[in-house]
Short mmCIF file of C-alpha atoms in Angstrom, two decimals:
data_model
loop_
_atom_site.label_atom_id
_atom_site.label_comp_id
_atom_site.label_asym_id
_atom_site.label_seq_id
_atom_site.Cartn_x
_atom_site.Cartn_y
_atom_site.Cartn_z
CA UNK A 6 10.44 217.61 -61.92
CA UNK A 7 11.71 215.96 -58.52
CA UNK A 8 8.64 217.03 -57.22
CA UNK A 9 6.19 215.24 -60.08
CA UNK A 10 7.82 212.04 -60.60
CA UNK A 11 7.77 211.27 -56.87
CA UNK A 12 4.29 212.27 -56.37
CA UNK A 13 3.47 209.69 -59.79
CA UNK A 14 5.41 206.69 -57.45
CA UNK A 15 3.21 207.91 -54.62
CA UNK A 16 0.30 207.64 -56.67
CA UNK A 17 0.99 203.88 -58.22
CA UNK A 18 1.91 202.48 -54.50
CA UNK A 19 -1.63 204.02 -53.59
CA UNK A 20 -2.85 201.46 -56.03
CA UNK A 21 -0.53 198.49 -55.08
CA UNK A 22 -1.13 199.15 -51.74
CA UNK A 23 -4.88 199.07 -52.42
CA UNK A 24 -4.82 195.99 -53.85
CA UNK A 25 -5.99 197.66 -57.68
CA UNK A 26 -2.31 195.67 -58.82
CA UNK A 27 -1.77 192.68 -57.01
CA UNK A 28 2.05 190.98 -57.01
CA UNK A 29 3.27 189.45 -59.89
CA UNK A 30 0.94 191.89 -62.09
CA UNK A 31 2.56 194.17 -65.12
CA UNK A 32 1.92 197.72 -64.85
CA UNK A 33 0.27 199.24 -68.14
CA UNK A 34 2.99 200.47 -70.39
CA UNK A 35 4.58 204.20 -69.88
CA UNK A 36 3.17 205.46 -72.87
CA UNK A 37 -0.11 204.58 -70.88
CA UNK A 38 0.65 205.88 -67.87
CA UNK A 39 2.53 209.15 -69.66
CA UNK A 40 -1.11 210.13 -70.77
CA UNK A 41 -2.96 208.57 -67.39
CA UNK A 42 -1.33 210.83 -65.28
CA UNK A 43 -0.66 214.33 -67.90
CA UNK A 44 2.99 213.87 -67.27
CA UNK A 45 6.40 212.91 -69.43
CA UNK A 46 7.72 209.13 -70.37
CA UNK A 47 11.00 210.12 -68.50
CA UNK A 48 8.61 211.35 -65.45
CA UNK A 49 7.09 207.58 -65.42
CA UNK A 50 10.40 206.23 -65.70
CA UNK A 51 11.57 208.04 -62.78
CA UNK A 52 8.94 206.97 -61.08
CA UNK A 53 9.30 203.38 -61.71
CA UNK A 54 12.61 203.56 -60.43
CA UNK A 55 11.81 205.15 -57.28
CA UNK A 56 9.52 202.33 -56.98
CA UNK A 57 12.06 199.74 -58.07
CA UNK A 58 14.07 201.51 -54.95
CA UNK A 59 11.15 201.21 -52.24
CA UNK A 60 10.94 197.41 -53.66
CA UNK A 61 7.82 197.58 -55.57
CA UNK A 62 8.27 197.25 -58.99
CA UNK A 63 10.83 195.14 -60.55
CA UNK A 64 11.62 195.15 -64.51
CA UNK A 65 11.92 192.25 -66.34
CA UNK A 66 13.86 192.85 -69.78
CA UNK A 67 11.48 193.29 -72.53
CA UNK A 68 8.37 192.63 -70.76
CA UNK A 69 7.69 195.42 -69.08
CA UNK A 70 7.34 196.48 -65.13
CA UNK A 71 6.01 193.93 -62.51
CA UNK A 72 4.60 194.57 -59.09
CA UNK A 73 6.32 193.12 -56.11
CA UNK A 74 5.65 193.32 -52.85
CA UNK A 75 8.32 194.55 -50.29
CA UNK A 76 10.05 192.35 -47.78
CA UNK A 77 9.40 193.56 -44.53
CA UNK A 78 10.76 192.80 -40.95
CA UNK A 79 8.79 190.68 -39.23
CA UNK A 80 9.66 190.46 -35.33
CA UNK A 81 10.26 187.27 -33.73
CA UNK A 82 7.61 185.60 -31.76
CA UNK A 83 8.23 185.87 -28.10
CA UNK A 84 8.45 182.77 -26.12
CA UNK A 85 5.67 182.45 -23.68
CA UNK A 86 6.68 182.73 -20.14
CA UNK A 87 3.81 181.00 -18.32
CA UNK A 88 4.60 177.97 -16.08
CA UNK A 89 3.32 174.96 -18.09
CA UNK A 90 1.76 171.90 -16.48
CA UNK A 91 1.90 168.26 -17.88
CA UNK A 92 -1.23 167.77 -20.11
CA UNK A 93 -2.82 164.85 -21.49
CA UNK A 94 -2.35 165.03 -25.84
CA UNK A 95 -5.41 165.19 -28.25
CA UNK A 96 -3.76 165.93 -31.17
CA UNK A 97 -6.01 162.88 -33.24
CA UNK A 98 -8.60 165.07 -34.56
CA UNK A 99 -6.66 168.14 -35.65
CA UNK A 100 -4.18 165.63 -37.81
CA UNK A 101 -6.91 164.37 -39.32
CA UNK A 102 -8.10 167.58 -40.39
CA UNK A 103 -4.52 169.01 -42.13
CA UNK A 104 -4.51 165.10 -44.05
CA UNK A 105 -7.84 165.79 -45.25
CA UNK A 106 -7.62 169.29 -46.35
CA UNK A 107 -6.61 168.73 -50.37
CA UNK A 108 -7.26 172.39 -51.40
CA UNK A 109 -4.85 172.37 -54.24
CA UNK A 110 -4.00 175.84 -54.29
CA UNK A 111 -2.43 175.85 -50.46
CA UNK A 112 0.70 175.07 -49.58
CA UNK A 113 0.33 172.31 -46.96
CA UNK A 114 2.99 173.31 -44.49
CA UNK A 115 1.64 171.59 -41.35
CA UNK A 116 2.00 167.91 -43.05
CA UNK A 117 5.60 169.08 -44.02
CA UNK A 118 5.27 167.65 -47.55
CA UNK A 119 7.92 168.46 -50.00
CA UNK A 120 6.69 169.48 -53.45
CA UNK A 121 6.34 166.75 -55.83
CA UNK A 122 8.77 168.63 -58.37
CA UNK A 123 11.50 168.30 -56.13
CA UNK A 124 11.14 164.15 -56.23
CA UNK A 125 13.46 162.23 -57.54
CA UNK A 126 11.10 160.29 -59.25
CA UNK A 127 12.72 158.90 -62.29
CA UNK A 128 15.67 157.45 -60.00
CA UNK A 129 12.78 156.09 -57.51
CA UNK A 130 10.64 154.56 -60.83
CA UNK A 131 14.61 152.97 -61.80
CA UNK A 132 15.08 151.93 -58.52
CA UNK A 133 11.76 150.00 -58.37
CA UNK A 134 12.21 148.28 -61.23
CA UNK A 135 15.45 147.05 -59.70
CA UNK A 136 14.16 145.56 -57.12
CA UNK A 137 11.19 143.85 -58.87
CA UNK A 138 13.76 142.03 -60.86
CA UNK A 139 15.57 140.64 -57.65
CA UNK A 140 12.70 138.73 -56.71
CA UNK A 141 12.64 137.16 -53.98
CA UNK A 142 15.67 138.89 -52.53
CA UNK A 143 14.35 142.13 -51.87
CA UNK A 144 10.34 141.18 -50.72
CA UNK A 145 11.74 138.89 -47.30
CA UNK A 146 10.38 140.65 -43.45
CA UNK A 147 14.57 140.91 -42.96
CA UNK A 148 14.27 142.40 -39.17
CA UNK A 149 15.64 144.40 -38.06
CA UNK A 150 15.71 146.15 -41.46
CA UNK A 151 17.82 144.84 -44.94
CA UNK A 152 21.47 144.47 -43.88
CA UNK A 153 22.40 146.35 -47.31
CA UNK A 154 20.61 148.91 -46.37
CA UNK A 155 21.33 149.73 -42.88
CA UNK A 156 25.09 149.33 -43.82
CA UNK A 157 24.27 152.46 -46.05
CA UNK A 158 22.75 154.24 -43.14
CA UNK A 159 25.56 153.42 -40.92
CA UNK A 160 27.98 154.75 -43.72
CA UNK A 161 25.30 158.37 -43.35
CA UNK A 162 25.54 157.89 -39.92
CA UNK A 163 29.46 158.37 -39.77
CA UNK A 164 29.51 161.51 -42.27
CA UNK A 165 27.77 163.44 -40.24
CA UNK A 166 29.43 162.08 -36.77
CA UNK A 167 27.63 159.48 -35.49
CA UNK A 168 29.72 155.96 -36.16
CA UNK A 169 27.48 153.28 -35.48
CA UNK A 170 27.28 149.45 -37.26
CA UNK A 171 24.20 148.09 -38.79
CA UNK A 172 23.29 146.48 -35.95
CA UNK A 173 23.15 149.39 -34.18
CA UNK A 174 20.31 150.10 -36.68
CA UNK A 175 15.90 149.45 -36.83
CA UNK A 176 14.79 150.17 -39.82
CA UNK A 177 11.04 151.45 -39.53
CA UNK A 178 7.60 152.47 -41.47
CA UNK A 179 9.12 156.13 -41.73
CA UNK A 180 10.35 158.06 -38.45
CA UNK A 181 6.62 158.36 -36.85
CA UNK A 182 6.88 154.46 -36.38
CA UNK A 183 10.46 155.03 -35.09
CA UNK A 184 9.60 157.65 -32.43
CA UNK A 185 6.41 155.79 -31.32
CA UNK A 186 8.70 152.52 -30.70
CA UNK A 187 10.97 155.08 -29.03
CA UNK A 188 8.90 155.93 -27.05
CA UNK A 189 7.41 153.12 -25.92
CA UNK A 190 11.07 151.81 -25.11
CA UNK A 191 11.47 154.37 -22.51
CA UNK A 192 8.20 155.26 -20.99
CA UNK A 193 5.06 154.07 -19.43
CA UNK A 194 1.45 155.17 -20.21
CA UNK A 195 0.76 158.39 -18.51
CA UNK A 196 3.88 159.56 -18.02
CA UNK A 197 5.32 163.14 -18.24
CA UNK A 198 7.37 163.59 -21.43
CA UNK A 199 8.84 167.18 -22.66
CA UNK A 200 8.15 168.63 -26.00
CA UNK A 201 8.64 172.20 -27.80
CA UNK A 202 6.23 174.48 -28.12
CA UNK A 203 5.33 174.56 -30.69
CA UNK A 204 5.64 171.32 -32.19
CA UNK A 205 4.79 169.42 -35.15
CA UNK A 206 1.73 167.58 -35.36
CA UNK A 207 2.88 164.31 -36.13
CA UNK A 208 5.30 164.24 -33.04
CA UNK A 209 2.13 165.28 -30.87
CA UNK A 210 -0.30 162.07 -32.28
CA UNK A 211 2.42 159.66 -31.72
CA UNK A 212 2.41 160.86 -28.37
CA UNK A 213 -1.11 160.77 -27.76
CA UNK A 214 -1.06 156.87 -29.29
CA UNK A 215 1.35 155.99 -26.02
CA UNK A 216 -0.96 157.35 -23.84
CA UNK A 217 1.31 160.28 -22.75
CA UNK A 218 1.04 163.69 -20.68
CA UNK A 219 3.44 166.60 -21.78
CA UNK A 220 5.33 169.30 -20.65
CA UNK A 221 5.51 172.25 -23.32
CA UNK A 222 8.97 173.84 -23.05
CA UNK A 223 9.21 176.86 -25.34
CA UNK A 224 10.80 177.07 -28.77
CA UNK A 225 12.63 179.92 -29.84
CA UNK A 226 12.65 180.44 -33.89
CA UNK A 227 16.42 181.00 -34.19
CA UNK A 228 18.15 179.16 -31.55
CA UNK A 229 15.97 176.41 -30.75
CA UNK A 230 14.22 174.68 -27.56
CA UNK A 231 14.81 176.76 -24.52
CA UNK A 232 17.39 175.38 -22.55
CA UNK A 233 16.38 177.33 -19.38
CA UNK A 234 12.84 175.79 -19.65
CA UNK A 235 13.81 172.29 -20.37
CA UNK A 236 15.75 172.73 -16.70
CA UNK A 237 13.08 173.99 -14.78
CA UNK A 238 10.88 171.36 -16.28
CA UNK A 239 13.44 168.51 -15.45
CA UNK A 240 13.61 170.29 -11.77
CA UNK A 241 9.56 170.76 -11.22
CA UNK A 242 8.84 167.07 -13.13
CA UNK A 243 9.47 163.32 -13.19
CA UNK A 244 10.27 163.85 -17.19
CA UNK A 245 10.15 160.08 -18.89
CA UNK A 246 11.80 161.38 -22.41
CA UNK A 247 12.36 164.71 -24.19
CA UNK A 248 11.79 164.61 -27.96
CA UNK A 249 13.36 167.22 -30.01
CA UNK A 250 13.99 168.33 -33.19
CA UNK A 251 16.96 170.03 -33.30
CA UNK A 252 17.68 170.81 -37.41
CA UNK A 253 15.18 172.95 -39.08
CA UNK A 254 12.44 172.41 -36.40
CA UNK A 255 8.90 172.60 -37.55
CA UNK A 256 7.13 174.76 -37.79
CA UNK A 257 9.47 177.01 -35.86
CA UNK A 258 12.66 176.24 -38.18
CA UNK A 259 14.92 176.21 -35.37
CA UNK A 260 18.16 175.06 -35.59
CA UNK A 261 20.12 174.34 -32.45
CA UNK A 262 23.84 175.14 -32.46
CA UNK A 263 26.07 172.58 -32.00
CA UNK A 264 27.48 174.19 -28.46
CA UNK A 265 23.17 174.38 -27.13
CA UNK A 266 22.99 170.35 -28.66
CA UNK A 267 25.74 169.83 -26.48
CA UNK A 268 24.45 171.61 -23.63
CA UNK A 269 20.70 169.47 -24.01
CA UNK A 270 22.98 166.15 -24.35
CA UNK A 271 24.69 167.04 -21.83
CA UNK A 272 21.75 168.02 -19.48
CA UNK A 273 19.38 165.22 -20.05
CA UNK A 274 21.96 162.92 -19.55
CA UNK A 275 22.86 164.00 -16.14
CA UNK A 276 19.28 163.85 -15.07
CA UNK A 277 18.67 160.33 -16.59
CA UNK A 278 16.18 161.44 -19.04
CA UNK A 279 16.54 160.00 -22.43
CA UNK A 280 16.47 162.40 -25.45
CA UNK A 281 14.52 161.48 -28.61
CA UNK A 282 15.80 163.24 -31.55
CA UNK A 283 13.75 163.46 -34.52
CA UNK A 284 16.28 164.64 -37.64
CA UNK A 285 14.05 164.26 -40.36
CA UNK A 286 15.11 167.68 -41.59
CA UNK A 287 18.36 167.27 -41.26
CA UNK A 288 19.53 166.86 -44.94
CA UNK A 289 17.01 169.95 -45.72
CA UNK A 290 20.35 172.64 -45.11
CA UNK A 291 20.46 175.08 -47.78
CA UNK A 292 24.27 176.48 -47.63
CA UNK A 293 27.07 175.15 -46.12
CA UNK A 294 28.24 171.64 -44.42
CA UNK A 295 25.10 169.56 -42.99
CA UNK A 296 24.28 170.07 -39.41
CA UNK A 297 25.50 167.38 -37.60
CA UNK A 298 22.26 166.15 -35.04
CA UNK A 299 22.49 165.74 -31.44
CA UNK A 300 23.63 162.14 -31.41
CA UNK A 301 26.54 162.93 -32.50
CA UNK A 302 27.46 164.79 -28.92
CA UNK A 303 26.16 161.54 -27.23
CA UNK A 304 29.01 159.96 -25.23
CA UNK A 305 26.18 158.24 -22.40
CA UNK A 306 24.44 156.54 -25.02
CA UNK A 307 21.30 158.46 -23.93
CA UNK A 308 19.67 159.46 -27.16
CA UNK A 309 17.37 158.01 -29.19
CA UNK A 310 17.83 158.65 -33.07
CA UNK A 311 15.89 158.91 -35.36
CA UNK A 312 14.99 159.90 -38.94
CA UNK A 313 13.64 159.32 -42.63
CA UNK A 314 13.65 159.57 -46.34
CA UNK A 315 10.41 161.21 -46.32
CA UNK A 316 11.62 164.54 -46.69
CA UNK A 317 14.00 164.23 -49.03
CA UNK A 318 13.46 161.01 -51.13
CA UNK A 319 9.37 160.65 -50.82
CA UNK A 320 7.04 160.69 -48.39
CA UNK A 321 5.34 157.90 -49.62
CA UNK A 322 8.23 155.14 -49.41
CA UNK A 323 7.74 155.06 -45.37
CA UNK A 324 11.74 154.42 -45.18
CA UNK A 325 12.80 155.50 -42.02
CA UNK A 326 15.13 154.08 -39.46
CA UNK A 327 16.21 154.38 -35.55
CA UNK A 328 19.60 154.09 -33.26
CA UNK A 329 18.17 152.82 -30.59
CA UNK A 330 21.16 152.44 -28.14
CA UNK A 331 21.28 151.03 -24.91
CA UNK A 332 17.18 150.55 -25.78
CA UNK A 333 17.55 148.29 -28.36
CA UNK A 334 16.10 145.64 -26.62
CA UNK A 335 12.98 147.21 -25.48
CA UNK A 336 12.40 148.62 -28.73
CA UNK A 337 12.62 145.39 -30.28
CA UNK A 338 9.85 144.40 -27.75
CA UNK A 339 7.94 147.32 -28.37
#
């Protein structure tokens, strides 16, 4: 009997396998497969629970057997090891392309959109409706930013580490604007800056709008950019600006320990280079305390924050805001 019920879960993985059930479809009944394959009901049960065990079926109360596909172990990408060389950016066209593709049935994980069930959007429509009956009050330029609400950022700033004021704050068309002005602050046209590898899209166009070259420094999926590179680049290089981002990277996920944040403040800061942190997916933990971002290891003022609502609030708001430090100035210019 061992024998037969085991060669019956052999059988139906043939056919998941093979694509003849796809995941998420229900088997055919056991009274079905009882007379498909000559053999008992308890021999098809058996069998569904050997495939239960492998992680192919699962069994949903009253409904029946479902297939699901088994979880495998996927190795981590290796770092590449070649010497990289600064590079102009043409990221332009490929952006373009992941905006315009609207195929409905992907999930558009380059533009790092959140799905639009997870919007608050009752609390944004109550909000608005706020605001349109202040009048006046809430539709003035107020630069640097509303002084209500970078008092509320400062007051986010401090939970997670980072006491600043409002002035310390520049509120900005969502964090793209704030690391363009960044850095503009701090470099020059055609100047070297470092970046992962890989990086986000959007990081790579606002570099190509300054007119920049850049160094890739490898990204590792677990622990983040590669310290070691960063210091061979910073030895080999002029380096203008690093930009990183160290919480949840994209579309790595990386996210730096708070001992290897230290170890990049602490780095860049000794070789005068300042470091551009982009923590837009900060507040996108899913267990625990949220990771507290680089700034908050910043004791030479040398880092650039900055961040937004879009991931969290909407994307379409275009809240975002910047500590500019020491740059304030020149990113006021800029």
């Amino acid at each position: 009997m061992g024998v037969l019920y085991s060669q019956v879960a052999d059988q139906l993985q043939a056919l998941i396998q093979e694509g003849v059930y796809r995941q998420g479809d229900r088997l055919p009944g056991v009274r079905v497969l009882s007379r498909q394959f000559g053999v008992s009901i308890s021999t098809v049960l058996q069998a569904h629970q050997t495939l239960e065990a492998r992680g192919y079926l699962e069994a949903r109360e009253r409904s029946g057997y479902f297939v699901r596909l088994p979880v495998q172990d996927v190795p981590e990408p290796r770092m590449p090891k070649h010497r990289s060389r600064p590079v102009p950016v043409t990221a332009r066209e490929m952006t373009l392309d992941l905006c315009a593709d609207e195929q409905k049935r992907m999930v558009p994980l380059a533009t790092a959109i959140p799905h639009p069930d997870y919007l608050p959007v009752r609390q944004i429509q109550q909000s608005t409706l706020w605001a349109a009956r202040r009048g006046l009050e809430t539709l003035d330029y107020a630069f640097p930013g509303k002084e209500s609400f970078r008092r509320q950022i400062a007051q986010r700033m401090a939970a997670i580490g980072v006491p600043v004021t409002p002035d310390d704050i520049l509120a900005t068309n969502g964090a793209q604007e704030a690391i363009i002005l960044a850095l503009r602050a701090v470099t020059q046209p055609g100047d070297i800056v470092a970046v992962e590898s890989p990086s986000f899209p959007g990081i790579l166009q606002a570099l190509e709008v300054v007119g920049l070259r850049v160094i890739e420094i490898p990204t590792h999926p677990s622990e983040g950019l590669s310290l070691e590179g960063l210091e061979l680049a910073l030895e080999q290089w002029p380096l203008k600006a690093c930009v990183v981002v160290t919480n949840h990277s994209n579309p790595m996920g990386a996210r730096m320990s708070d001992e290897r944040k230290k170890q990049l403040v602490s780095m860049l800061a000794a070789a005068d280079v300042p470091l551009i942190e982009d923590d837009i997916y900060g507040d996108l933990y899913h267990t625990g305390e949220r990771p507290r971002p680089a700034k908050a290891f910043d004791r030479a003022d040398n880092v650039i924050y900055c961040s937004s609502f879009s991931k969290t609030i909407s994307p379409g708001l275009r809240l975002g805001w910047m500590i500019p430090g020491r740059h304030m100035a020149s990113t006021s210019i800029s």
